[in-house]
Coordinates of C-alpha atoms in Angstrom, one line a residue:
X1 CA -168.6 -153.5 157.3
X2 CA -170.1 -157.1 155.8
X3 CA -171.2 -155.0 152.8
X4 CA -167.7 -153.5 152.3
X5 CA -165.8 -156.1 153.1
X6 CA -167.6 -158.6 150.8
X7 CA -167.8 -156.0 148.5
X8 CA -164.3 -155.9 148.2
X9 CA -163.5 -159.8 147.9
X10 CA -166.4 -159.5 145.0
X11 CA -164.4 -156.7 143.6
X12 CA -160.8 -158.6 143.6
X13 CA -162.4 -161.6 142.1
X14 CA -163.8 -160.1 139.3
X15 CA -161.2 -157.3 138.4
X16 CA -159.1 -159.8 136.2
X17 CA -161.7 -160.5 134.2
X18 CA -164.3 -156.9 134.6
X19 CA -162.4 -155.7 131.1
X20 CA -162.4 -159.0 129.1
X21 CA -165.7 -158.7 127.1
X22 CA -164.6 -154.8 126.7
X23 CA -161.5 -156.3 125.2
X24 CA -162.8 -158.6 123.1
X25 CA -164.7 -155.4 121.2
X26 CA -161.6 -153.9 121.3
X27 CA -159.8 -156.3 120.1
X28 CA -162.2 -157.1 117.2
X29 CA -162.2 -154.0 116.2
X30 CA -158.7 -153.8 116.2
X31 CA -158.7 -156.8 114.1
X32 CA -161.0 -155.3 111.6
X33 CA -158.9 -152.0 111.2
X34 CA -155.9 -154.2 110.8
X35 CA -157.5 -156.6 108.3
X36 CA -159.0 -153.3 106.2
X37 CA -155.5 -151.5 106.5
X38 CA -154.0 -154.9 105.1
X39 CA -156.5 -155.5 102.7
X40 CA -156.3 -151.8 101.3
X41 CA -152.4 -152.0 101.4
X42 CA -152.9 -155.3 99.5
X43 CA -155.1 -153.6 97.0
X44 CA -152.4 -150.9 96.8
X45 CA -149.6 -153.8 96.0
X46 CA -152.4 -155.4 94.0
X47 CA -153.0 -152.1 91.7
X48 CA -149.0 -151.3 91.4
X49 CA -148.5 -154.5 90.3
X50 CA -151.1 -154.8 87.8
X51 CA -150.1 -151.2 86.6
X52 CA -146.7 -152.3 86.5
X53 CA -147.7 -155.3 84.5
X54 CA -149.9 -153.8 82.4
X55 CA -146.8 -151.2 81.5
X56 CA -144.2 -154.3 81.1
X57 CA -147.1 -155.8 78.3
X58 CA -147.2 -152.7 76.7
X59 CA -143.4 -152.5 76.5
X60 CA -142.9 -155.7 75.1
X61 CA -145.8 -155.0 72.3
X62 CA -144.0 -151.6 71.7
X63 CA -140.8 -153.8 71.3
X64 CA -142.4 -156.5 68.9
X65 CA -144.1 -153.8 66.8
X66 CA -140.3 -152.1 66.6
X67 CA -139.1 -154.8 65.4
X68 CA -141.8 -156.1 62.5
X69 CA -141.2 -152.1 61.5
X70 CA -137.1 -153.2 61.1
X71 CA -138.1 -156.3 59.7
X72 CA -140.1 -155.1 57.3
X73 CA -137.4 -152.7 55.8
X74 CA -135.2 -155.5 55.2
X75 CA -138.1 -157.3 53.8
X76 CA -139.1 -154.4 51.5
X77 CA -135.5 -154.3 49.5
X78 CA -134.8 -158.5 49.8
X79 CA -136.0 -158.4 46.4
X80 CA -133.7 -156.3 45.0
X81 CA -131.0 -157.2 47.1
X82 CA -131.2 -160.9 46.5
X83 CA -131.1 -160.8 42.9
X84 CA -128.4 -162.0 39.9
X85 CA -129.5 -158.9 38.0
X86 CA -128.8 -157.2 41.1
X87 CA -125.2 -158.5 41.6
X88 CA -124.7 -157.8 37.9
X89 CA -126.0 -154.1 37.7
X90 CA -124.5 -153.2 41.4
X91 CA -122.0 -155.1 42.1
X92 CA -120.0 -156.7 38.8
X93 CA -121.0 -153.3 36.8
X94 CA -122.5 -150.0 38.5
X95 CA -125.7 -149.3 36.1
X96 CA -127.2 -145.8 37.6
X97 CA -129.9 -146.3 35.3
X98 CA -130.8 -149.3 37.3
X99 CA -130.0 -147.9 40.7
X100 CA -132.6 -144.8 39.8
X101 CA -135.0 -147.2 38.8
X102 CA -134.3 -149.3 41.4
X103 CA -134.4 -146.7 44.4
X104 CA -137.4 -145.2 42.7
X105 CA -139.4 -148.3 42.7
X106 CA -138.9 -149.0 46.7
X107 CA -139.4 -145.5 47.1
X108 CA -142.4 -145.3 45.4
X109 CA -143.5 -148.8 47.1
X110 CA -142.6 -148.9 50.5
X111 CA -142.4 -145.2 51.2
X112 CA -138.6 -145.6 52.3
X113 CA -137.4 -142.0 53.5
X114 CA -133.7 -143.1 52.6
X115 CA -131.8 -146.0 50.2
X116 CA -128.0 -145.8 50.2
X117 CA -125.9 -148.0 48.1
X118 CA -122.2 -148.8 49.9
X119 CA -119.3 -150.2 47.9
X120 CA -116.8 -152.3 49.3
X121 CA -114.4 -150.1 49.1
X122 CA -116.4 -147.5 51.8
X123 CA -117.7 -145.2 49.6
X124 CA -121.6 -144.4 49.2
X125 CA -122.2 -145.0 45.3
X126 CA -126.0 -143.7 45.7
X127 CA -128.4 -142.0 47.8
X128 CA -132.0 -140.9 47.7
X129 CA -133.3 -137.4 48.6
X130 CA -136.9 -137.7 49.0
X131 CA -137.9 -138.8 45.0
X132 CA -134.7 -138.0 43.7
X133 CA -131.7 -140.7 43.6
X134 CA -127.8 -139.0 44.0
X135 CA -124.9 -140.8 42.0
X136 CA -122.2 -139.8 43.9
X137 CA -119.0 -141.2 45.4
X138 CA -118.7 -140.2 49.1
X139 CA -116.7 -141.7 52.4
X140 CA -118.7 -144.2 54.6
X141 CA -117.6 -141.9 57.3
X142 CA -119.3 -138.9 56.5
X143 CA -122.4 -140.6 58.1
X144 CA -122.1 -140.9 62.0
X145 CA -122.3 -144.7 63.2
X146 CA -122.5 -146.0 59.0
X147 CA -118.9 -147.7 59.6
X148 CA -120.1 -149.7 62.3
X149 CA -123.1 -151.1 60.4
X150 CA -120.7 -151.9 57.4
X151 CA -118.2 -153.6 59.5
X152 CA -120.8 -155.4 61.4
X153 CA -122.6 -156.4 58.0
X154 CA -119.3 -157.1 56.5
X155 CA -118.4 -159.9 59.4
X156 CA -121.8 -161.4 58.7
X157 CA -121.1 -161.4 55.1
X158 CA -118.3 -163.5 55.3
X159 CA -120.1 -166.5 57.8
X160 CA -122.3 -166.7 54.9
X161 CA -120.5 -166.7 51.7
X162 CA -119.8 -169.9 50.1
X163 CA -117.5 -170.5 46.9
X164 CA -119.2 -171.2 43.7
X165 CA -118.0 -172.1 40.7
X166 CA -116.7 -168.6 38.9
X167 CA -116.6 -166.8 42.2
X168 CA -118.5 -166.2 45.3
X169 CA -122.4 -166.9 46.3
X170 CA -124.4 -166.7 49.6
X171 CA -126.2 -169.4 51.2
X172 CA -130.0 -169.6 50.8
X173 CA -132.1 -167.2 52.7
X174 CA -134.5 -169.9 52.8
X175 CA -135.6 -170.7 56.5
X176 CA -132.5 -168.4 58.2
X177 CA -133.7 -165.9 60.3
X178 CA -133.2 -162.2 59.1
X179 CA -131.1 -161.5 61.7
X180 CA -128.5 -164.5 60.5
X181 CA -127.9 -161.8 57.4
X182 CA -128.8 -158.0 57.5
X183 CA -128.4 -155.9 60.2
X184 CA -131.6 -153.2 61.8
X185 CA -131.5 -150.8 64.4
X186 CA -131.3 -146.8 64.4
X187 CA -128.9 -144.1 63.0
X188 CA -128.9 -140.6 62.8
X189 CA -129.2 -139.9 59.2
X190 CA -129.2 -136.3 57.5
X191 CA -129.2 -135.2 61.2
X192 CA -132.4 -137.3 62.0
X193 CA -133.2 -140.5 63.8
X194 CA -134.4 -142.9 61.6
X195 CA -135.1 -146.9 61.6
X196 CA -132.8 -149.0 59.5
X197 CA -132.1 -152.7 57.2
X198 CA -129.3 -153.7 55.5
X199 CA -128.2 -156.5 53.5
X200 CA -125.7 -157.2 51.1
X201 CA -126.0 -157.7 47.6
X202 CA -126.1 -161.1 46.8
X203 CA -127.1 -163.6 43.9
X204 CA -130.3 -165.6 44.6
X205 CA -129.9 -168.5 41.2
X206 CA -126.1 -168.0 41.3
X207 CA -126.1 -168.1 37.4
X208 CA -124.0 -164.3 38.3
X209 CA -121.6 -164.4 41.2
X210 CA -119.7 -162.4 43.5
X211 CA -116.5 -161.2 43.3
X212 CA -113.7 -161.7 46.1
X213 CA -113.4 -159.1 48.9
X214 CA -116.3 -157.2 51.2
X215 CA -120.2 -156.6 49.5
X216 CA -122.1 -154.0 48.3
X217 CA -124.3 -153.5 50.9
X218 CA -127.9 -151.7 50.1
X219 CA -129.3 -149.7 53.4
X220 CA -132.7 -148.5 53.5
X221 CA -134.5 -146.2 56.8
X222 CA -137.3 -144.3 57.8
X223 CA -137.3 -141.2 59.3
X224 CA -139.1 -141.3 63.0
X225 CA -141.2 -138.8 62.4
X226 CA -145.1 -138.1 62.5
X227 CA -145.8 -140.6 59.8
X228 CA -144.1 -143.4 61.3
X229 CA -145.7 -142.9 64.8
X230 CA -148.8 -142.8 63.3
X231 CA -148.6 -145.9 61.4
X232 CA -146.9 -147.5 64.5
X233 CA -150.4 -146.4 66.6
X234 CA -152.5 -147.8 64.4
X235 CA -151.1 -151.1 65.2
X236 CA -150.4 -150.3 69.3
X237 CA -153.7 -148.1 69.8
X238 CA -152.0 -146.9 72.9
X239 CA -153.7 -142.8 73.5
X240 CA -150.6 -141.2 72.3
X241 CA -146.9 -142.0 70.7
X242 CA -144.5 -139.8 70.7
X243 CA -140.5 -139.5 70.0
X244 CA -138.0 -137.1 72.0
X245 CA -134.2 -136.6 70.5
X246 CA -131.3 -136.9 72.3
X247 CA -130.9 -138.8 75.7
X248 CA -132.9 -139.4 78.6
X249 CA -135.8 -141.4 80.5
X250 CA -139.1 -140.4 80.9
X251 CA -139.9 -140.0 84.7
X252 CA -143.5 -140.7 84.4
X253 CA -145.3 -143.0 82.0
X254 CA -144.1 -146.0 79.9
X255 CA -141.3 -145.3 77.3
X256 CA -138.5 -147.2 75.0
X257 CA -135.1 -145.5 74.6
X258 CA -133.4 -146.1 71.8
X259 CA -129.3 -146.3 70.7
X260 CA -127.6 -146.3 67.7
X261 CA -125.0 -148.8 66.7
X262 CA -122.4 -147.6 69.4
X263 CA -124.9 -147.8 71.8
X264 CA -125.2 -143.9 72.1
X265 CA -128.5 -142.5 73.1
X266 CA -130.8 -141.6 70.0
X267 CA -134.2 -140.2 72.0
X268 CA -137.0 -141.8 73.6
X269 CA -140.3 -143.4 72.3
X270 CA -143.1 -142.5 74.9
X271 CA -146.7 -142.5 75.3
X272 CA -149.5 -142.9 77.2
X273 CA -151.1 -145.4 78.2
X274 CA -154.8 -146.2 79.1
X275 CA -154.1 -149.1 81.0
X276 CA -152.8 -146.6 83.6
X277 CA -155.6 -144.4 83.4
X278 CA -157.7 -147.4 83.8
X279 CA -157.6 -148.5 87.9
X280 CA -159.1 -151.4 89.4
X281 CA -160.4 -149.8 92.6
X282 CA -163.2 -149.7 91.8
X283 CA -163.3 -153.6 91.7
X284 CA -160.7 -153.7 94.3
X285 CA -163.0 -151.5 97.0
X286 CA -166.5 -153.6 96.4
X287 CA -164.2 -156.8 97.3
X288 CA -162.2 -155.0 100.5
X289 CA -166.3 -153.7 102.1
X290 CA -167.5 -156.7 101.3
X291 CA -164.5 -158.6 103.2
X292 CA -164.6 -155.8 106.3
X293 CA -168.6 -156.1 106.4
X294 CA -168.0 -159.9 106.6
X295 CA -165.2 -159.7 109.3
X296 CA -166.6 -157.7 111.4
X297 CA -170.1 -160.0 112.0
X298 CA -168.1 -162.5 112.7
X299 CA -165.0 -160.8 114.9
X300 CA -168.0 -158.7 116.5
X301 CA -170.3 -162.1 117.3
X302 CA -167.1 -164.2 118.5
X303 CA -166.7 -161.1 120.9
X304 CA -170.5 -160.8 121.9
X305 CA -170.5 -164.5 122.5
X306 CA -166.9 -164.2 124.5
X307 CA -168.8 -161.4 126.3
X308 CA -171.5 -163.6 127.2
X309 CA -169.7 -166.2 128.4
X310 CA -167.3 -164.0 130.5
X311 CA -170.0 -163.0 131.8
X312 CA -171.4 -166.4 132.5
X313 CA -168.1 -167.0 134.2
X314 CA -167.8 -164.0 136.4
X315 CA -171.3 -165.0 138.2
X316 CA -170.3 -168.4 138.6
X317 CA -166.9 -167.0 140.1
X318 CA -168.2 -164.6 142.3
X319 CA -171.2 -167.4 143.5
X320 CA -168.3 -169.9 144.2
X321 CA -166.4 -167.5 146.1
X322 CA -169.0 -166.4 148.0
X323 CA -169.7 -170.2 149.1
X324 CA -166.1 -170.4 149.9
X325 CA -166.6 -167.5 152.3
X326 CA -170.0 -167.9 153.5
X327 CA -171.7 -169.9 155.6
X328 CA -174.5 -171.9 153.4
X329 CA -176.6 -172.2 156.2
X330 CA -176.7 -168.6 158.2
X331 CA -175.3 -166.6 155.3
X332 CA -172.4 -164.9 157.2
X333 CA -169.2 -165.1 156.4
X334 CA -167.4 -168.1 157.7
X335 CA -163.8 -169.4 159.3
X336 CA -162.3 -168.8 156.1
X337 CA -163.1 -165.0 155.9
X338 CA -163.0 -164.7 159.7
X339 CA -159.1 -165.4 159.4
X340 CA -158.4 -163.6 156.3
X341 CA -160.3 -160.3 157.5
X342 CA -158.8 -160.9 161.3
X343 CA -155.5 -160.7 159.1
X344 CA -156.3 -157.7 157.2
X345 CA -156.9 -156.2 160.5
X346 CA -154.2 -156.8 162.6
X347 CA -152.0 -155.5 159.5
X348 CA -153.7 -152.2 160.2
X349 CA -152.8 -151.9 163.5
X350 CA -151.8 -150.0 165.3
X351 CA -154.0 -147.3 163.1
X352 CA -157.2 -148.7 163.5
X353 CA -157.9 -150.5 166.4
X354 CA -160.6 -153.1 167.0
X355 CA -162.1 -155.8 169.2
X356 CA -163.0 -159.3 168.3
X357 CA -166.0 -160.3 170.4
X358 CA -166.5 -164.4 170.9
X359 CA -169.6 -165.5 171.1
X360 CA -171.5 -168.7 171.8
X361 CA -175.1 -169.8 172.2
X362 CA -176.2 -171.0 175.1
X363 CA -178.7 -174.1 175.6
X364 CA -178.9 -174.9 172.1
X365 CA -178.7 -178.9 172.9
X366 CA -181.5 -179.1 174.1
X367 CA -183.2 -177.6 171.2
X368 CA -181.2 -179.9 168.9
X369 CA -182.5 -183.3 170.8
X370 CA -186.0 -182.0 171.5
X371 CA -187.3 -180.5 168.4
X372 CA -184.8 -182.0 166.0
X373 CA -182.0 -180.6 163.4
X374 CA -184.5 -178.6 161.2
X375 CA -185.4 -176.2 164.3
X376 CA -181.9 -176.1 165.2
X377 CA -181.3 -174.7 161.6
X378 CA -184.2 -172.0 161.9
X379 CA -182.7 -171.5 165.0
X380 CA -179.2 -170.7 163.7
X381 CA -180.1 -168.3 161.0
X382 CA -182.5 -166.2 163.6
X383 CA -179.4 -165.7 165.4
X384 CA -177.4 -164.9 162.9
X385 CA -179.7 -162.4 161.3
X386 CA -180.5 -161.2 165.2
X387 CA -176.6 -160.5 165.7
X388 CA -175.7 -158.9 162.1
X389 CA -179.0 -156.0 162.8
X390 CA -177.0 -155.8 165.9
X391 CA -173.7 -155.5 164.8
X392 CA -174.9 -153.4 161.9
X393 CA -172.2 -151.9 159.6
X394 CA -169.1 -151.2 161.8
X395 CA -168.6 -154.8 162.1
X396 CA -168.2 -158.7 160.6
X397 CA -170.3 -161.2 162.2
X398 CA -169.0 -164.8 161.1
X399 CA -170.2 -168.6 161.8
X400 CA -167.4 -170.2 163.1
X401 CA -168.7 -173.7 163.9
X402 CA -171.8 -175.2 164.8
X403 CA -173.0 -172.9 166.8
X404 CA -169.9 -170.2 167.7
X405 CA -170.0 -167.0 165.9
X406 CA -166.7 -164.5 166.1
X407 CA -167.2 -160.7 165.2
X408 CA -164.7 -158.5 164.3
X409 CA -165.8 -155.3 165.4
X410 CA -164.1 -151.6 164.2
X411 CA -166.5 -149.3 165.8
X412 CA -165.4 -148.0 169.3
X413 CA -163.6 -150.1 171.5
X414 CA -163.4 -148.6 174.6
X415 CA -165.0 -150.8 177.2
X416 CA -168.4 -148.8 177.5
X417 CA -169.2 -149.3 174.0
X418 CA -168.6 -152.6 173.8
X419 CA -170.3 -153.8 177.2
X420 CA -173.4 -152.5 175.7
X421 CA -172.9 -154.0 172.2
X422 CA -172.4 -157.0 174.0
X423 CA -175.8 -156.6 175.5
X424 CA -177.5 -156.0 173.1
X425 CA -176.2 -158.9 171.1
X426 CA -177.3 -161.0 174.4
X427 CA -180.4 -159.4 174.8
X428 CA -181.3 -160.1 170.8
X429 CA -180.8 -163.6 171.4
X430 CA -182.8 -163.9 174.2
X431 CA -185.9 -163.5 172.5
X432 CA -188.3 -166.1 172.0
X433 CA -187.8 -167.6 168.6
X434 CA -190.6 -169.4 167.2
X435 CA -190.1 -172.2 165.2
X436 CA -194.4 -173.1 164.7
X437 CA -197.4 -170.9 165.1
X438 CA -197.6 -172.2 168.4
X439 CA -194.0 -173.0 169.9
X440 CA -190.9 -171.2 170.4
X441 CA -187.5 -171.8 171.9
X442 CA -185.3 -169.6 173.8
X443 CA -181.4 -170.0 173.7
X444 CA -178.8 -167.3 175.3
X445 CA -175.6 -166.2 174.1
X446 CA -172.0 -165.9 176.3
X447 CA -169.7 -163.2 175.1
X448 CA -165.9 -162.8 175.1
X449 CA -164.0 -160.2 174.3
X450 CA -160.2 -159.1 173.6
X451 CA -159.4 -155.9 172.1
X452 CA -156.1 -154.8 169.8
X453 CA -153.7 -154.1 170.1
X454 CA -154.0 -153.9 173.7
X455 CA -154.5 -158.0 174.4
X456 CA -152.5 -158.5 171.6
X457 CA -151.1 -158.1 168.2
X458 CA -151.4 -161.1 165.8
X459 CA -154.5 -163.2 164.7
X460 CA -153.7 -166.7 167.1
X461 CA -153.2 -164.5 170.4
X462 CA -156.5 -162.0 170.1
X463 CA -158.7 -165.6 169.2
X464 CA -157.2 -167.2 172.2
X465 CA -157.9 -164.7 174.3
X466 CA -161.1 -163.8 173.1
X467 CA -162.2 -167.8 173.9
X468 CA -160.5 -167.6 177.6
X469 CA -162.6 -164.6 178.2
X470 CA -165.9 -166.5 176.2
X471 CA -164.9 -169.4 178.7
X472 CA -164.8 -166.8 181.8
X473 CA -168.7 -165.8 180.8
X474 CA -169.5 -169.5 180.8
X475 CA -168.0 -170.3 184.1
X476 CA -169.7 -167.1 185.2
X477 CA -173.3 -168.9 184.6
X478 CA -173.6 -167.7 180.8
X479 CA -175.8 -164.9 179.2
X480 CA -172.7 -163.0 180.5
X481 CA -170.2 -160.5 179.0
X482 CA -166.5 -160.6 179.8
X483 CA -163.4 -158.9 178.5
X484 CA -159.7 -160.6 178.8
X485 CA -158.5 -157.5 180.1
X486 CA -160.4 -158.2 183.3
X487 CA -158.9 -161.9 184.2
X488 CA -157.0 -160.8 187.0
X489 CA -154.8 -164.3 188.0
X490 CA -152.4 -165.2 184.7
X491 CA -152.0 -168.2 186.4
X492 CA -155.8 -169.1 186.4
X493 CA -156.1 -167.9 183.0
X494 CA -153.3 -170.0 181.9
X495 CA -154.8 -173.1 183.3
X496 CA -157.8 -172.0 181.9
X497 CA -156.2 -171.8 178.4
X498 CA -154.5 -175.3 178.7
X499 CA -158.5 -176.6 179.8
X500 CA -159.5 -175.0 176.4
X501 CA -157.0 -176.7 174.8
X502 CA -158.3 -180.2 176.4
X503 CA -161.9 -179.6 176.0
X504 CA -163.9 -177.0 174.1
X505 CA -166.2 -174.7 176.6
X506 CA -169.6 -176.6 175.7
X507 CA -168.5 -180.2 176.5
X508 CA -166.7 -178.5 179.7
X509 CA -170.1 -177.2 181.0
X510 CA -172.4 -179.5 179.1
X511 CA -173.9 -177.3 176.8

């Protein structure tokens, strides 16, 4: 019963902490799936994002190659367009000798897929057709989204005329961005999506001016077709370019939509770019082991050490628990653990009966005053080992005091058994115990018993009784065994309890 019983203290005392070093592991590792989870969601967020960045740069150097492409047209024909012989020839007198010439040259030049000349009366004067210039005289209208570039052109026209002497001039070019005076963008022309300047005809040394009422407006475009893209690569390097007519959005992939002037959808530059095709994982992983490697070291050695020193902490537990419970000198359990296991078992009852067995040494004095405190230790812990072989596992053998010892006993209780276990616990003490090579002592032991339930119930009344019935084997000339059940006079008992109260059984009887 010691071994099971303190086995079960050890037990309690340690389960709150048994799992700790188990959880730190856990723990740690929980830390480390967490941290490579996060870090691989991070390099997730980390890739989008640069994809998504890289696409966003592309866009925006699609865009400004776009637009140098729309600047350029109007660049190409500013020299005709800004031009006193111009103004004369195209708009003071319509020469088509000069337009052909005119149109051929910036065909010939700039490769131009189309040059239209508009009067201000909406009519198309001219037109080219691959190498060949049209004279003709044709509505505005007959060209989808042309009137909106006129009028657009023609309200720009007007913030920048300025009177001159003998009519109308423009103000300088000089410095003025392009957009201040010609309008680019896309049109469907001759049924095909094309890029697109215009301007109007102006004067540049204002020795010709302009007459009152809307320009002449010169319009030249490109066709987006193969050539175009190509020389558009050239400049973007991006793995492919490509244009799609009529609306839509590319699901996948980087792309530009484009609108003509009434904001209706043209088609769709797309491509494909290598920046996508291009992931950082594989710098992105290197980091992320390198990170988890590194975590897990430490998180693992922060929970070896934690295991250590839980471990640490448990054996210093249990060893200052059992010193609580134990007697330092004897080893048994003591007072303390008497009265908690005493508890235990009267909270069993009445299932499991058992006795509680007082006991005493007797002339142990005199072996204090003669041989001094040192034999009276040895002499102590012979007893105590004496009466625990004795005892053996059906019972709890306690120190109580100097030298009382209390057992609680849950073998059989009937009186047989325990007159002979009683005995035998008398009869172990007995026994010379030597405390030299030469000398020996010899103490006795008085024995009192009370058994429960049937001499009582609770914890106070079975260690009362059990010290009457120790005091009855004093009175009785000790070395003797008696039970509480077999003090016959209450009365006498209960004077013998108020005695007990008044003096303890060893300073009544002088041992």
């Amino acid at each position: 019963m010691n071994d099971k019983k303190q086995g079960y203290i050890d037990e309690n005392a340690k389960k709150p902490r048994q799992h700790i070093s188990r959880l730190a592991f856990l723990l740690a590792g929980l830390l480390i799936a967490v941290t490579s989870v996060s870090l691989v969601f991070v390099g997730f967020i980390a890739s989008r994002a640069s994809t998504q960045q890289a696409v966003a740069n592309e866009k925006r150097l699609f865009r400004s190659t776009l637009s140098d492409r729309l600047r350029a047209i109007v660049r190409d024909q500013v020299e005709l367009t800004s031009s006193d012989v111009s103004v004369q020839n195209l708009v003071r007198e319509f020469d088509p000798d000069f337009v052909r010439k005119s149109f051929d040259d910036l065909w010939s030049e700039h490769h131009l897929s189309k040059v239209m000349l508009i009067s201000g009366g909406d009519k198309v004067l001219a037109e080219t057709f691959e190498d060949y210039t049209h004279i003709i005289q044709r509505p505005v209208n007959e060209t989808p989204g042309l009137e909106i570039v006129v009028d657009k052109l023609r309200d720009m026209y007007r913030r920048n005329r300025v009177r001159v002497p003998g009519g109308f001039g423009h103000r300088s070019l000089r410095g003025i961005d392009q957009s201040e005076y010609a309008i680019m963008g896309f049109l469907q022309i001759d049924g095909k999506p094309a890029l697109f300047g215009a301007m109007p005809v102006i004067p540049d040394n204002h020795e010709v001016t302009l007459p009152d009422g809307p320009p002449t407006i010169l319009l030249s475009a490109r066709y987006i077709e193969d050539k175009l893209l190509k020389r558009l690569n050239r400049q973007l390097k991006f793995a492919s370019l490509t244009f799609v007519n009529g609306p839509g959005e590319r699901e996948i992939g980087p792309f530009h939509p484009v609108l003509d002037q009434s904001g209706e959808p043209i088609g769709i530059f797309q491509w494909d770019s290598k920046t996508i095709s291009t992931s950082i994982w594989p710098t992105i992983i290197p980091v992320i082991a390198v990170l988890s490697i590194a975590l897990a070291a430490l998180a693992f050695g922060i929970a070896w050490r934690i295991g250590q020193l839980t471990t640490s902490l448990q054996m210093s537990e249990r060893q200052n628990r059992y010193l609580a419970l134990h007697d330092s000198l004897s080893g048994l359990s003591n007072r303390l653990h008497f009265n908690r296991m005493l508890e235990a078992s009267v909270r069993s009852l009445p299932a499991r009966p058992f006795a509680v067995l007082h006991c005493d040494l007797d002339n142990f004095k005199p072996v204090n005053d003669t041989f001094g405190h040192a034999t009276g230790d040895l002499v102590i812990k012979t007893v105590a080992t004496r009466l625990k072989d004795a005892v053996g596992d059906q019972g709890l053998v306690c120190r109580v005091g100097g030298d009382e010892f209390m057992v609680i006993y849950q073998g059989p209780i009937n009186k047989a058994h325990l007159t002979r276990l009683s005995r035998m616990l008398v009869a172990s003490v007995s026994d010379p115990i030597f405390v030299s090579e030469k000398d020996s002592v010899n103490v006795g032991l008085s024995v009192g018993v009370a058994r429960a339930p049937s001499d009582g119930s609770n914890a106070e009344t079975l260690v009362g009784r059990s010290d009457q019935a120790l005091y009855q084997s004093k009175v009785k000339g000790r070395g003797q065994v008696s039970f509480y059940s077999d003090i016959r006079e209450p009365q006498t008992a209960s004077q013998m309890l108020i005695r007990l109260h008044e003096t303890s059984p060893r300073q009544a009887l002088g041992t």
